[in-house]
Amino acid sequence: MSAPSRSDVPPTSIGVDLREEGVVVEYLDGRTTLYRGVPESAEGSVTAGPGKETHVLVTDPTETEGVMTYVNDYKTDDEILEDSGVGRVIVEDGERDEVFPGVIVGRDGQRNEVVADPEIAGGRVFVFVEDGWTEGSYEIVEGPEDGLDAHR
């Protein structure tokens, strides 16, 4: 039996509901997920610790739809991502990839980094960082001081 494929998967627009208790994402297959809590404001970037799952959500200007991409997710089958509308990008150590206009993801050792400029992205940029024990929610509220080009 061969190992399942883990490749880049493009995202599809999915439903988003911003609530007091957190951010609700409605996948194409009808499932929903609540990322709990009011996201913490971040300027320019968010770096996830080693072993943390990193999910990036960019809303449209209405904040009712968006696109979500998992960064370096090696567990979820391509077919599940495609059915849900979630994308995936695999970034090797030292690499960077612009996953949406205004949103760059990179890898430094075992840490994922998300650098974004919401003005260029055209919506709100959320980063969810989690593992089996903890969840962190962040919103990148302004671009990096040195500009996005410094991170490409």
JSON list of C-alpha atoms in Angstrom, two decimals:
[
{"chain": "A", "resi": 1, "resn": "MET", "atom": "CA", "xyz": [0.00, 0.00, 0.00]},
{"chain": "A", "resi": 2, "resn": "SER", "atom": "CA", "xyz": [1.45, 3.35, -1.01]},
{"chain": "A", "resi": 3, "resn": "ALA", "atom": "CA", "xyz": [1.52, 6.44, 1.19]},
{"chain": "A", "resi": 4, "resn": "PRO", "atom": "CA", "xyz": [-1.23, 8.98, 0.56]},
{"chain": "A", "resi": 5, "resn": "SER", "atom": "CA", "xyz": [-0.38, 12.02, -1.53]},
{"chain": "A", "resi": 6, "resn": "ARG", "atom": "CA", "xyz": [0.34, 15.29, 0.26]},
{"chain": "A", "resi": 7, "resn": "SER", "atom": "CA", "xyz": [0.44, 18.11, -2.24]},
{"chain": "A", "resi": 8, "resn": "ASP", "atom": "CA", "xyz": [-0.66, 21.69, -2.68]},
{"chain": "A", "resi": 9, "resn": "VAL", "atom": "CA", "xyz": [-4.45, 21.96, -2.96]},
{"chain": "A", "resi": 10, "resn": "PRO", "atom": "CA", "xyz": [-6.10, 25.21, -4.11]},
{"chain": "A", "resi": 11, "resn": "PRO", "atom": "CA", "xyz": [-8.82, 26.58, -1.79]},
{"chain": "A", "resi": 12, "resn": "THR", "atom": "CA", "xyz": [-12.43, 27.33, -2.72]},
{"chain": "A", "resi": 13, "resn": "SER", "atom": "CA", "xyz": [-14.58, 30.06, -1.22]},
{"chain": "A", "resi": 14, "resn": "ILE", "atom": "CA", "xyz": [-16.24, 28.91, 2.02]},
{"chain": "A", "resi": 15, "resn": "GLY", "atom": "CA", "xyz": [-18.65, 30.52, 4.49]},
{"chain": "A", "resi": 16, "resn": "VAL", "atom": "CA", "xyz": [-17.41, 32.69, 7.36]},
{"chain": "A", "resi": 17, "resn": "ASP", "atom": "CA", "xyz": [-19.35, 34.00, 10.35]},
{"chain": "A", "resi": 18, "resn": "LEU", "atom": "CA", "xyz": [-17.58, 36.39, 12.73]},
{"chain": "A", "resi": 19, "resn": "ARG", "atom": "CA", "xyz": [-19.17, 36.09, 16.17]},
{"chain": "A", "resi": 20, "resn": "GLU", "atom": "CA", "xyz": [-18.50, 37.29, 19.70]},
{"chain": "A", "resi": 21, "resn": "GLU", "atom": "CA", "xyz": [-17.36, 33.81, 20.69]},
{"chain": "A", "resi": 22, "resn": "GLY", "atom": "CA", "xyz": [-14.99, 33.38, 17.72]},
{"chain": "A", "resi": 23, "resn": "VAL", "atom": "CA", "xyz": [-14.77, 32.73, 14.01]},
{"chain": "A", "resi": 24, "resn": "VAL", "atom": "CA", "xyz": [-17.06, 30.11, 12.48]},
{"chain": "A", "resi": 25, "resn": "VAL", "atom": "CA", "xyz": [-16.01, 28.49, 9.22]},
{"chain": "A", "resi": 26, "resn": "GLU", "atom": "CA", "xyz": [-18.58, 26.58, 7.14]},
{"chain": "A", "resi": 27, "resn": "TYR", "atom": "CA", "xyz": [-16.99, 24.07, 4.80]},
{"chain": "A", "resi": 28, "resn": "LEU", "atom": "CA", "xyz": [-18.42, 23.05, 1.43]},
{"chain": "A", "resi": 29, "resn": "ASP", "atom": "CA", "xyz": [-19.35, 19.62, 2.82]},
{"chain": "A", "resi": 30, "resn": "GLY", "atom": "CA", "xyz": [-21.65, 21.27, 5.41]},
{"chain": "A", "resi": 31, "resn": "ARG", "atom": "CA", "xyz": [-19.42, 20.87, 8.46]},
{"chain": "A", "resi": 32, "resn": "THR", "atom": "CA", "xyz": [-18.60, 23.87, 10.62]},
{"chain": "A", "resi": 33, "resn": "THR", "atom": "CA", "xyz": [-15.72, 24.70, 12.92]},
{"chain": "A", "resi": 34, "resn": "LEU", "atom": "CA", "xyz": [-15.56, 27.35, 15.61]},
{"chain": "A", "resi": 35, "resn": "TYR", "atom": "CA", "xyz": [-12.15, 28.90, 16.21]},
{"chain": "A", "resi": 36, "resn": "ARG", "atom": "CA", "xyz": [-12.81, 30.06, 19.78]},
{"chain": "A", "resi": 37, "resn": "GLY", "atom": "CA", "xyz": [-12.17, 33.47, 21.22]},
{"chain": "A", "resi": 38, "resn": "VAL", "atom": "CA", "xyz": [-11.62, 36.94, 19.89]},
{"chain": "A", "resi": 39, "resn": "PRO", "atom": "CA", "xyz": [-8.48, 36.81, 17.75]},
{"chain": "A", "resi": 40, "resn": "GLU", "atom": "CA", "xyz": [-5.45, 38.59, 19.18]},
{"chain": "A", "resi": 41, "resn": "SER", "atom": "CA", "xyz": [-4.25, 41.50, 17.01]},
{"chain": "A", "resi": 42, "resn": "ALA", "atom": "CA", "xyz": [-0.88, 41.02, 15.34]},
{"chain": "A", "resi": 43, "resn": "GLU", "atom": "CA", "xyz": [1.11, 43.46, 13.25]},
{"chain": "A", "resi": 44, "resn": "GLY", "atom": "CA", "xyz": [2.79, 42.15, 10.14]},
{"chain": "A", "resi": 45, "resn": "SER", "atom": "CA", "xyz": [3.20, 38.46, 10.94]},
{"chain": "A", "resi": 46, "resn": "VAL", "atom": "CA", "xyz": [2.41, 35.45, 13.09]},
{"chain": "A", "resi": 47, "resn": "THR", "atom": "CA", "xyz": [4.92, 32.67, 13.75]},
{"chain": "A", "resi": 48, "resn": "ALA", "atom": "CA", "xyz": [3.68, 29.27, 14.92]},
{"chain": "A", "resi": 49, "resn": "GLY", "atom": "CA", "xyz": [5.73, 27.15, 17.29]},
{"chain": "A", "resi": 50, "resn": "PRO", "atom": "CA", "xyz": [7.14, 23.76, 16.30]},
{"chain": "A", "resi": 51, "resn": "GLY", "atom": "CA", "xyz": [4.50, 21.06, 15.88]},
{"chain": "A", "resi": 52, "resn": "LYS", "atom": "CA", "xyz": [1.62, 23.52, 15.64]},
{"chain": "A", "resi": 53, "resn": "GLU", "atom": "CA", "xyz": [-0.99, 23.33, 12.90]},
{"chain": "A", "resi": 54, "resn": "THR", "atom": "CA", "xyz": [-1.29, 26.62, 11.02]},
{"chain": "A", "resi": 55, "resn": "HIS", "atom": "CA", "xyz": [-4.52, 27.62, 9.26]},
{"chain": "A", "resi": 56, "resn": "VAL", "atom": "CA", "xyz": [-4.81, 30.89, 7.31]},
{"chain": "A", "resi": 57, "resn": "LEU", "atom": "CA", "xyz": [-8.22, 32.43, 6.59]},
{"chain": "A", "resi": 58, "resn": "VAL", "atom": "CA", "xyz": [-8.66, 35.50, 4.37]},
{"chain": "A", "resi": 59, "resn": "THR", "atom": "CA", "xyz": [-12.17, 36.95, 4.25]},
{"chain": "A", "resi": 60, "resn": "ASP", "atom": "CA", "xyz": [-13.75, 38.85, 1.42]},
{"chain": "A", "resi": 61, "resn": "PRO", "atom": "CA", "xyz": [-14.73, 42.49, 2.05]},
{"chain": "A", "resi": 62, "resn": "THR", "atom": "CA", "xyz": [-18.22, 41.41, 3.23]},
{"chain": "A", "resi": 63, "resn": "GLU", "atom": "CA", "xyz": [-16.62, 39.14, 5.87]},
{"chain": "A", "resi": 64, "resn": "THR", "atom": "CA", "xyz": [-19.17, 36.40, 5.07]},
{"chain": "A", "resi": 65, "resn": "GLU", "atom": "CA", "xyz": [-16.96, 34.36, 2.75]},
{"chain": "A", "resi": 66, "resn": "GLY", "atom": "CA", "xyz": [-13.30, 33.57, 2.59]},
{"chain": "A", "resi": 67, "resn": "VAL", "atom": "CA", "xyz": [-10.58, 31.17, 1.58]},
{"chain": "A", "resi": 68, "resn": "MET", "atom": "CA", "xyz": [-8.70, 28.98, 4.02]},
{"chain": "A", "resi": 69, "resn": "THR", "atom": "CA", "xyz": [-5.38, 27.24, 3.54]},
{"chain": "A", "resi": 70, "resn": "TYR", "atom": "CA", "xyz": [-3.58, 24.82, 5.84]},
{"chain": "A", "resi": 71, "resn": "VAL", "atom": "CA", "xyz": [0.19, 25.34, 5.96]},
{"chain": "A", "resi": 72, "resn": "ASN", "atom": "CA", "xyz": [2.32, 22.17, 5.93]},
{"chain": "A", "resi": 73, "resn": "ASP", "atom": "CA", "xyz": [-0.56, 19.87, 6.87]},
{"chain": "A", "resi": 74, "resn": "TYR", "atom": "CA", "xyz": [0.66, 16.31, 6.31]},
{"chain": "A", "resi": 75, "resn": "LYS", "atom": "CA", "xyz": [-2.32, 14.53, 7.90]},
{"chain": "A", "resi": 76, "resn": "THR", "atom": "CA", "xyz": [-5.33, 15.48, 5.79]},
{"chain": "A", "resi": 77, "resn": "ASP", "atom": "CA", "xyz": [-5.97, 13.61, 2.53]},
{"chain": "A", "resi": 78, "resn": "ASP", "atom": "CA", "xyz": [-6.17, 15.70, -0.64]},
{"chain": "A", "resi": 79, "resn": "GLU", "atom": "CA", "xyz": [-9.73, 14.46, -1.30]},
{"chain": "A", "resi": 80, "resn": "ILE", "atom": "CA", "xyz": [-10.97, 15.62, 2.12]},
{"chain": "A", "resi": 81, "resn": "LEU", "atom": "CA", "xyz": [-9.50, 19.08, 1.54]},
{"chain": "A", "resi": 82, "resn": "GLU", "atom": "CA", "xyz": [-11.05, 19.30, -1.92]},
{"chain": "A", "resi": 83, "resn": "ASP", "atom": "CA", "xyz": [-14.49, 18.24, -0.59]},
{"chain": "A", "resi": 84, "resn": "SER", "atom": "CA", "xyz": [-14.30, 20.80, 2.23]},
{"chain": "A", "resi": 85, "resn": "GLY", "atom": "CA", "xyz": [-13.00, 23.72, 0.14]},
{"chain": "A", "resi": 86, "resn": "VAL", "atom": "CA", "xyz": [-9.86, 24.11, 2.25]},
{"chain": "A", "resi": 87, "resn": "GLY", "atom": "CA", "xyz": [-6.54, 24.46, 0.49]},
{"chain": "A", "resi": 88, "resn": "ARG", "atom": "CA", "xyz": [-3.10, 23.29, 1.49]},
{"chain": "A", "resi": 89, "resn": "VAL", "atom": "CA", "xyz": [0.37, 24.58, 0.78]},
{"chain": "A", "resi": 90, "resn": "ILE", "atom": "CA", "xyz": [3.56, 22.68, 1.53]},
{"chain": "A", "resi": 91, "resn": "VAL", "atom": "CA", "xyz": [6.53, 24.98, 2.17]},
{"chain": "A", "resi": 92, "resn": "GLU", "atom": "CA", "xyz": [10.01, 23.57, 2.74]},
{"chain": "A", "resi": 93, "resn": "ASP", "atom": "CA", "xyz": [12.47, 25.03, 5.25]},
{"chain": "A", "resi": 94, "resn": "GLY", "atom": "CA", "xyz": [13.74, 28.38, 4.01]},
{"chain": "A", "resi": 95, "resn": "GLU", "atom": "CA", "xyz": [11.03, 28.71, 1.35]},
{"chain": "A", "resi": 96, "resn": "ARG", "atom": "CA", "xyz": [8.24, 31.29, 1.05]},
{"chain": "A", "resi": 97, "resn": "ASP", "atom": "CA", "xyz": [5.06, 31.22, -1.02]},
{"chain": "A", "resi": 98, "resn": "GLU", "atom": "CA", "xyz": [2.44, 33.91, -1.64]},
{"chain": "A", "resi": 99, "resn": "VAL", "atom": "CA", "xyz": [-0.74, 31.89, -1.04]},
{"chain": "A", "resi": 100, "resn": "PHE", "atom": "CA", "xyz": [-3.14, 34.80, -1.62]},
{"chain": "A", "resi": 101, "resn": "PRO", "atom": "CA", "xyz": [-2.44, 38.34, -2.80]},
{"chain": "A", "resi": 102, "resn": "GLY", "atom": "CA", "xyz": [-0.95, 40.05, 0.24]},
{"chain": "A", "resi": 103, "resn": "VAL", "atom": "CA", "xyz": [-0.41, 36.82, 2.23]},
{"chain": "A", "resi": 104, "resn": "ILE", "atom": "CA", "xyz": [2.95, 35.04, 2.32]},
{"chain": "A", "resi": 105, "resn": "VAL", "atom": "CA", "xyz": [3.71, 31.83, 4.21]},
{"chain": "A", "resi": 106, "resn": "GLY", "atom": "CA", "xyz": [7.17, 30.57, 4.97]},
{"chain": "A", "resi": 107, "resn": "ARG", "atom": "CA", "xyz": [9.00, 27.91, 6.90]},
{"chain": "A", "resi": 108, "resn": "ASP", "atom": "CA", "xyz": [11.96, 28.45, 9.21]},
{"chain": "A", "resi": 109, "resn": "GLY", "atom": "CA", "xyz": [13.13, 25.19, 10.74]},
{"chain": "A", "resi": 110, "resn": "GLN", "atom": "CA", "xyz": [9.99, 23.69, 12.27]},
{"chain": "A", "resi": 111, "resn": "ARG", "atom": "CA", "xyz": [8.10, 27.00, 12.50]},
{"chain": "A", "resi": 112, "resn": "ASN", "atom": "CA", "xyz": [5.51, 28.26, 10.04]},
{"chain": "A", "resi": 113, "resn": "GLU", "atom": "CA", "xyz": [5.35, 32.02, 9.54]},
{"chain": "A", "resi": 114, "resn": "VAL", "atom": "CA", "xyz": [2.48, 33.98, 8.02]},
{"chain": "A", "resi": 115, "resn": "VAL", "atom": "CA", "xyz": [3.24, 37.51, 6.83]},
{"chain": "A", "resi": 116, "resn": "ALA", "atom": "CA", "xyz": [0.34, 39.58, 5.54]},
{"chain": "A", "resi": 117, "resn": "ASP", "atom": "CA", "xyz": [-0.92, 43.00, 4.57]},
{"chain": "A", "resi": 118, "resn": "PRO", "atom": "CA", "xyz": [-4.74, 43.06, 4.94]},
{"chain": "A", "resi": 119, "resn": "GLU", "atom": "CA", "xyz": [-4.98, 46.12, 2.70]},
{"chain": "A", "resi": 120, "resn": "ILE", "atom": "CA", "xyz": [-3.44, 44.17, -0.20]},
{"chain": "A", "resi": 121, "resn": "ALA", "atom": "CA", "xyz": [-5.38, 41.01, 0.72]},
{"chain": "A", "resi": 122, "resn": "GLY", "atom": "CA", "xyz": [-8.65, 42.94, 0.42]},
{"chain": "A", "resi": 123, "resn": "GLY", "atom": "CA", "xyz": [-10.16, 41.47, 3.58]},
{"chain": "A", "resi": 124, "resn": "ARG", "atom": "CA", "xyz": [-9.35, 40.35, 7.07]},
{"chain": "A", "resi": 125, "resn": "VAL", "atom": "CA", "xyz": [-6.47, 37.94, 7.60]},
{"chain": "A", "resi": 126, "resn": "PHE", "atom": "CA", "xyz": [-6.79, 35.39, 10.41]},
{"chain": "A", "resi": 127, "resn": "VAL", "atom": "CA", "xyz": [-4.20, 32.85, 11.51]},
{"chain": "A", "resi": 128, "resn": "PHE", "atom": "CA", "xyz": [-5.21, 29.92, 13.70]},
{"chain": "A", "resi": 129, "resn": "VAL", "atom": "CA", "xyz": [-2.45, 28.01, 15.47]},
{"chain": "A", "resi": 130, "resn": "GLU", "atom": "CA", "xyz": [-3.27, 24.83, 17.34]},
{"chain": "A", "resi": 131, "resn": "ASP", "atom": "CA", "xyz": [-2.19, 21.44, 18.53]},
{"chain": "A", "resi": 132, "resn": "GLY", "atom": "CA", "xyz": [-3.90, 18.80, 20.64]},
{"chain": "A", "resi": 133, "resn": "TRP", "atom": "CA", "xyz": [-3.73, 20.97, 23.76]},
{"chain": "A", "resi": 134, "resn": "THR", "atom": "CA", "xyz": [-3.87, 24.64, 22.80]},
{"chain": "A", "resi": 135, "resn": "GLU", "atom": "CA", "xyz": [-5.53, 26.97, 20.30]},
{"chain": "A", "resi": 136, "resn": "GLY", "atom": "CA", "xyz": [-4.43, 30.45, 19.33]},
{"chain": "A", "resi": 137, "resn": "SER", "atom": "CA", "xyz": [-6.37, 32.88, 17.13]},
{"chain": "A", "resi": 138, "resn": "TYR", "atom": "CA", "xyz": [-4.73, 35.92, 15.58]},
{"chain": "A", "resi": 139, "resn": "GLU", "atom": "CA", "xyz": [-5.75, 38.65, 13.17]},
{"chain": "A", "resi": 140, "resn": "ILE", "atom": "CA", "xyz": [-3.02, 40.40, 11.23]},
{"chain": "A", "resi": 141, "resn": "VAL", "atom": "CA", "xyz": [-4.30, 43.97, 11.36]},
{"chain": "A", "resi": 142, "resn": "GLU", "atom": "CA", "xyz": [-1.58, 45.74, 9.38]},
{"chain": "A", "resi": 143, "resn": "GLY", "atom": "CA", "xyz": [1.23, 44.88, 7.02]},
{"chain": "A", "resi": 144, "resn": "PRO", "atom": "CA", "xyz": [4.85, 44.43, 8.04]},
{"chain": "A", "resi": 145, "resn": "GLU", "atom": "CA", "xyz": [6.78, 47.62, 8.71]},
{"chain": "A", "resi": 146, "resn": "ASP", "atom": "CA", "xyz": [9.36, 46.73, 6.05]},
{"chain": "A", "resi": 147, "resn": "GLY", "atom": "CA", "xyz": [6.67, 45.88, 3.44]},
{"chain": "A", "resi": 148, "resn": "LEU", "atom": "CA", "xyz": [5.71, 42.57, 1.87]},
{"chain": "A", "resi": 149, "resn": "ASP", "atom": "CA", "xyz": [8.48, 42.64, -0.74]},
{"chain": "A", "resi": 150, "resn": "ALA", "atom": "CA", "xyz": [11.04, 42.15, 2.05]},
{"chain": "A", "resi": 151, "resn": "HIS", "atom": "CA", "xyz": [9.39, 38.77, 2.77]},
{"chain": "A", "resi": 152, "resn": "ARG", "atom": "CA", "xyz": [9.02, 37.37, -0.73]}
]
